[in-house]
Short mmCIF file of C-alpha atoms in Angstrom, two decimals:
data_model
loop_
_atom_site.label_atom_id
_atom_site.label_comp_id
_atom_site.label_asym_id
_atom_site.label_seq_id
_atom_site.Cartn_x
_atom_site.Cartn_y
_atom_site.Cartn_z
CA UNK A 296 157.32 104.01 157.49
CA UNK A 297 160.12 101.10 157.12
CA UNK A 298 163.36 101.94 156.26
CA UNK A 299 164.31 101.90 152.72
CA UNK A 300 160.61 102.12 151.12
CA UNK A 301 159.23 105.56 149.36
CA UNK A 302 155.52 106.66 149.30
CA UNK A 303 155.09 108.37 146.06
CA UNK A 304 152.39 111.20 146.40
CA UNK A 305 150.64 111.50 142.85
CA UNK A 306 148.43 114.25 142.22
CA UNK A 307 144.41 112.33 141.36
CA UNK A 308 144.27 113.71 138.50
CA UNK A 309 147.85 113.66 136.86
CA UNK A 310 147.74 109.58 137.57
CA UNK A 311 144.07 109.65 135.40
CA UNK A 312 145.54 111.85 132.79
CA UNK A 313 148.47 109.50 132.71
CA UNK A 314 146.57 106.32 132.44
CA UNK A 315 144.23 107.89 129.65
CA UNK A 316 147.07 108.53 127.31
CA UNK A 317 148.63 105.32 128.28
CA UNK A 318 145.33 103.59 126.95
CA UNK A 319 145.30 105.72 123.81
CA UNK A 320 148.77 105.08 122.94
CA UNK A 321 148.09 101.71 123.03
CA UNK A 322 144.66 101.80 121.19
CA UNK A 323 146.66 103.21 118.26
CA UNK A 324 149.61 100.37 118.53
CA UNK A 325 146.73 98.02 118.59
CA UNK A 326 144.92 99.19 115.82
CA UNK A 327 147.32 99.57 112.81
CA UNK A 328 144.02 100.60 110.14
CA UNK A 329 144.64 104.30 112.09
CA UNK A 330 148.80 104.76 111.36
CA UNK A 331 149.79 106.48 108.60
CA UNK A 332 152.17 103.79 106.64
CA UNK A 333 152.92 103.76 103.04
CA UNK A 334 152.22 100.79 100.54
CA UNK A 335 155.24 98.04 101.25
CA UNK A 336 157.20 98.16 97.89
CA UNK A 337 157.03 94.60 98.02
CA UNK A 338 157.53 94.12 93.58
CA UNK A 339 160.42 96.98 94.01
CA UNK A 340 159.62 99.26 91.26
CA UNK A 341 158.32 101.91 93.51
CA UNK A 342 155.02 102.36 91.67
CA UNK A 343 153.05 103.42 94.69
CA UNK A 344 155.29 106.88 95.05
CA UNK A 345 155.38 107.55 91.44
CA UNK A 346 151.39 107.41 91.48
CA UNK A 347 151.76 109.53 94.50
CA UNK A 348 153.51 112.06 93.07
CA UNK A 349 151.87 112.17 90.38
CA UNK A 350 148.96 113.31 92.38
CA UNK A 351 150.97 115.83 94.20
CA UNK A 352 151.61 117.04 91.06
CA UNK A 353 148.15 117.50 89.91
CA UNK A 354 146.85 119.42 93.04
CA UNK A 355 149.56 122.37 92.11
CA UNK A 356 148.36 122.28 88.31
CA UNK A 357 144.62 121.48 88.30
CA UNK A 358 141.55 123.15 90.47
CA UNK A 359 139.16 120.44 91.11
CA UNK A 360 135.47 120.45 92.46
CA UNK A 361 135.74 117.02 93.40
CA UNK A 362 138.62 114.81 94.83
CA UNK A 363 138.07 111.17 95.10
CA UNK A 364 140.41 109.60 97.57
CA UNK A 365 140.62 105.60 97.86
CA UNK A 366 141.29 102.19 96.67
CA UNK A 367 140.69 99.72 93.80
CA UNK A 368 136.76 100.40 93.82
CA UNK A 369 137.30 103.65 92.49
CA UNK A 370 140.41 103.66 90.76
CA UNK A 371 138.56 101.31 88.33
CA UNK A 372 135.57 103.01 87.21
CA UNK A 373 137.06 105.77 86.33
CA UNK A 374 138.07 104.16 82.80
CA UNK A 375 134.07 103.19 82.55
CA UNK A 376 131.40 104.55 80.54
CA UNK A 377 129.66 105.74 83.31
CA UNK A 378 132.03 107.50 85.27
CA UNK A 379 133.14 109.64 81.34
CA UNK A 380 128.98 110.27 81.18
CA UNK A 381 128.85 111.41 84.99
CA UNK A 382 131.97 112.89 86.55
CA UNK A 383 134.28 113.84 83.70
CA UNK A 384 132.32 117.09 83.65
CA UNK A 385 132.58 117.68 86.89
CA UNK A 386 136.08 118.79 87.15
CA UNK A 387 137.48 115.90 89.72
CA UNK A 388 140.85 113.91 90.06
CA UNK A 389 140.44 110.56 90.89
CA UNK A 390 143.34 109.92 93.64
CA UNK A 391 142.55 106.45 94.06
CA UNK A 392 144.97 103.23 93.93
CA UNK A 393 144.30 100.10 94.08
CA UNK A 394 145.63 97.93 97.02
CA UNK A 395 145.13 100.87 99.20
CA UNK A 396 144.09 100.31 103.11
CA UNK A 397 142.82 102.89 105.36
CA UNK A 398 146.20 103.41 106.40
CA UNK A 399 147.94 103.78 103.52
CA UNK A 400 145.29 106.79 102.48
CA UNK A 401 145.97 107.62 105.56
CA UNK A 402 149.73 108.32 104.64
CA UNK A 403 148.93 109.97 101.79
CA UNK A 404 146.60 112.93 103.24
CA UNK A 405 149.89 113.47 105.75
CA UNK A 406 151.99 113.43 102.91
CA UNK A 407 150.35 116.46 100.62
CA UNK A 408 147.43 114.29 98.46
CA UNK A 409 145.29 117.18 99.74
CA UNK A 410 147.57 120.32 99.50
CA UNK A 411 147.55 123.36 97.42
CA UNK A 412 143.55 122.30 96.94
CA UNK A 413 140.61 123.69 97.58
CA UNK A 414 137.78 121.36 96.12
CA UNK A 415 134.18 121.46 97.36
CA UNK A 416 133.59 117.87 97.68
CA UNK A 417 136.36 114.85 98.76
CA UNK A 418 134.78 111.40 98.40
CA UNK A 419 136.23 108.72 100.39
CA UNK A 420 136.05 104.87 99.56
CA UNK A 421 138.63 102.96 102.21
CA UNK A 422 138.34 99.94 103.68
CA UNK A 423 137.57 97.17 101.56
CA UNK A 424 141.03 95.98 101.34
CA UNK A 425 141.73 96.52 105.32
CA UNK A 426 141.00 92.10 105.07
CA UNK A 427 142.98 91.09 108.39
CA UNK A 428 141.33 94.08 110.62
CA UNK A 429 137.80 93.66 112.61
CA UNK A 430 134.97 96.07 111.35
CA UNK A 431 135.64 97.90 114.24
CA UNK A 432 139.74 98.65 113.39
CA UNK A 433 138.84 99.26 109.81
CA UNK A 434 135.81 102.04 110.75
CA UNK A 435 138.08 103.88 113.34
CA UNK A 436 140.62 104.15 110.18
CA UNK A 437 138.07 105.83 108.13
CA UNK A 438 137.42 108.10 110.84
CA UNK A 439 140.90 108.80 110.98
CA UNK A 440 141.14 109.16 107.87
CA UNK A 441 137.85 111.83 107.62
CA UNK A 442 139.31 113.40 110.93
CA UNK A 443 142.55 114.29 108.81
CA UNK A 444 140.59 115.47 105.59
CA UNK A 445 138.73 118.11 107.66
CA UNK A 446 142.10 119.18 109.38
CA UNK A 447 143.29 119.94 105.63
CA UNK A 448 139.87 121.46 104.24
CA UNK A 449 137.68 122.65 107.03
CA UNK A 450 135.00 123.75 104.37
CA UNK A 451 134.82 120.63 102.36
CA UNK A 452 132.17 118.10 102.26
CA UNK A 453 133.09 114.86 102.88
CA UNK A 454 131.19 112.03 101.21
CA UNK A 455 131.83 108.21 102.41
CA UNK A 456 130.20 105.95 99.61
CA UNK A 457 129.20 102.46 101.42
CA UNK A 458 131.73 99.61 101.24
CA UNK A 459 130.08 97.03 98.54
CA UNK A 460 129.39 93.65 98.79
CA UNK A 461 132.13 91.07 97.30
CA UNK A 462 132.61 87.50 96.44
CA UNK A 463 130.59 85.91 94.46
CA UNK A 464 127.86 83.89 96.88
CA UNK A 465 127.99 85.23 100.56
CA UNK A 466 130.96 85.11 102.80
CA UNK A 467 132.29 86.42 105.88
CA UNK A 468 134.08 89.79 104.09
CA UNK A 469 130.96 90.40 102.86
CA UNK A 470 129.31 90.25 106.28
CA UNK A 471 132.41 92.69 107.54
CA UNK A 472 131.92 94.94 104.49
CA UNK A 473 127.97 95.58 105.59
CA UNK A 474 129.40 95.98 109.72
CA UNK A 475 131.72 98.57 108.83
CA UNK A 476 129.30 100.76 106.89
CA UNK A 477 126.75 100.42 109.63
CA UNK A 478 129.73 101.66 112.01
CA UNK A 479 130.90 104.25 110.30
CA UNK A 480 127.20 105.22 109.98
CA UNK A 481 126.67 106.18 113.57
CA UNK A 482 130.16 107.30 114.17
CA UNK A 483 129.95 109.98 111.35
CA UNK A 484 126.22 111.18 112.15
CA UNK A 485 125.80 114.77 113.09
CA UNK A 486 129.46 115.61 111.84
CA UNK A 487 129.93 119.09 109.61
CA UNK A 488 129.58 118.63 106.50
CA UNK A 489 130.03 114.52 106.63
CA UNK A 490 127.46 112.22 104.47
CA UNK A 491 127.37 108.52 103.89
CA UNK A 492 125.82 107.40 101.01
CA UNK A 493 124.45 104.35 99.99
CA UNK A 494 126.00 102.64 96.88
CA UNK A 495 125.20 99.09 96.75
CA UNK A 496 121.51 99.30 95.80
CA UNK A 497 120.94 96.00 92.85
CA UNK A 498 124.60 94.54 93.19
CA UNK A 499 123.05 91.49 95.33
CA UNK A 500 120.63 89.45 93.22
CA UNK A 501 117.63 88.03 94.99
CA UNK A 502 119.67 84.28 95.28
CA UNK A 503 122.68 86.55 97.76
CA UNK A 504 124.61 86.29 94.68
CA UNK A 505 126.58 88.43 92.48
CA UNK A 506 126.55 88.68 88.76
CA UNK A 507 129.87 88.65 86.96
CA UNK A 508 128.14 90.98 84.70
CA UNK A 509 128.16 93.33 87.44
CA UNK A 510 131.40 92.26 89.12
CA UNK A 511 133.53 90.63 86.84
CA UNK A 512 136.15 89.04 89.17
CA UNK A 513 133.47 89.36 92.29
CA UNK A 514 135.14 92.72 93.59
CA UNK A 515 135.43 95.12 91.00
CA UNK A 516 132.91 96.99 88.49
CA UNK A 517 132.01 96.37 85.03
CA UNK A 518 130.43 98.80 82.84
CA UNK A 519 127.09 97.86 83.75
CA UNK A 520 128.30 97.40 87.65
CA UNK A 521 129.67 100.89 87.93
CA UNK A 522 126.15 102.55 86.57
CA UNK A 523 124.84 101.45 89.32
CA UNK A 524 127.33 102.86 92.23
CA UNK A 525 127.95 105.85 90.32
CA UNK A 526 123.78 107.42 89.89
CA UNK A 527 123.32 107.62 92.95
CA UNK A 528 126.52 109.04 94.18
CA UNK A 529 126.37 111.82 90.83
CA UNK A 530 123.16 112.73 92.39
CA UNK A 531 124.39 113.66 95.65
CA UNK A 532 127.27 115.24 93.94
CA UNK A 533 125.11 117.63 91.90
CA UNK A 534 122.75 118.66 94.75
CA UNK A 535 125.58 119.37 96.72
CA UNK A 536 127.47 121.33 93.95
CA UNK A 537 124.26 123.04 92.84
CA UNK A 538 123.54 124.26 96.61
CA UNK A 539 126.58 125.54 96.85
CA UNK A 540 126.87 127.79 93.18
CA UNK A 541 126.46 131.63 93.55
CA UNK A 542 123.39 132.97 92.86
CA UNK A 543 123.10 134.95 89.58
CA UNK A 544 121.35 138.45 89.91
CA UNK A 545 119.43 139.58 87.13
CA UNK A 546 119.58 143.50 87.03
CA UNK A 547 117.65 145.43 85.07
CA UNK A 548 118.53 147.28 81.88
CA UNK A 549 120.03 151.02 82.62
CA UNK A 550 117.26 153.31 81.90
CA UNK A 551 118.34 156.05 79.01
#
């Protein structure tokens, strides 16, 4: 050995160990749809945190069946006809706002959206706003983002509505949109208590267009728009909720 130079004598396995954690540290740098970051305050009137809170403040009043957790998809039908027919009933809270990314939901399940709760059902819609990040970034943050709701409710189901379609003739979002569901498809299959659900069924007219009767800016529901996401998503809901209600036992009458 020449004079001056040092052999370093690494354990196999601690230099494989090393390496691994070296490529998942920088998996998570790369992929920023997977770190928890709250909403810039870029108007400066701190809306985002007040809506927050406001939720925080819910969970330690209210004892909901049903938590919706997302973006602008959801936080809009909630003022629609359908969503006062189907889920009013169903005691939820709608904890959806509306220029919300994976990460930013992300943020909020850290940050207590899901304490001092115990519903039966959390329904996550992320993802549609995630516009800069590949399919692939954007369905590793909804894992992440599932991956944290079962770390909070180990009992709950978990329902992941499909991303919908958007813009008005077809475009390359659109094409993203369809590549994350199918993604977060076969990433999610087999997990406990995890269920995708279909929600786009009659949105895309025959032409690959979209109605604004159904859309009205392209994006988000109308009235007659959010009908159609919300049946089929109320009937997953009930079977679910049904399944899961205690069984009534008839006895019979004390005999004199």
């Amino acid at each position: 050995m020449r004079c001056g130079s040092v052999r370093r004598l690494i354990h196999p396995h601690a230099e494989s160990e090393s390496e691994s954690k070296s490529q998942s540290e920088l998996s998570t740098k790369m992929n920023p749809c997977v770190l928890p970051t709250p909403l810039p305050d870029l108007d400066g009137d701190k809306r985002w945190h007040s809506i927050h809170r406001r939720f925080l403040s819910d969970c330690r009043e209210k004892d909901p069946d049903v938590i919706f957790l997302g973006d602008c998809i959801f936080e809009a039908v909630q003022d629609s006809e359908a969503w006062n027919q189907y889920f009013a009933p169903l005691h939820c809270l709608n904890f959806s706002i509306r220029d919300d990314c994976t990460e930013h939901v992300l943020w909020r399940i850290e940050n207590g959206a899901l304490d001092n709760v115990n519903p039966k059902i959390v329904v996550l819609h992320v993802g549609t706003n995630n516009v800069r990040n590949s399919a692939e970034e954007v369905a590793e943050g909804v894992l992440a983002n599932v991956s944290k709701i079962r770390q909070k409710l180990p009992n709950a189901y978990i329902l992941l509505p499909s991303l919908l379609p958007r813009g008005q003739q077809p475009n390359k979002l659109r094409e993203k949109n369809a590549n994350i569901n199918e993604l977060v498809n076969g990433l999610t299959k087999g997990q406990y208590r995890v269920q995708t659900v279909a929600i786009d069924t009659g949105l895309v007219q025959s032409d690959g267009s979209i109605s604004h009767h159904d859309m009205f800016d392209y994006k988000n529901l109308t009235n007659a728009g959010a009908k159609k996401i919300l049946e089929p998503l109320y009937d997953l809901l009930s079977q679910i909720l049904n399944e899961n209600e205690p069984e009534t036992i008839s006895l019979p009458p004390n005999k004199v």
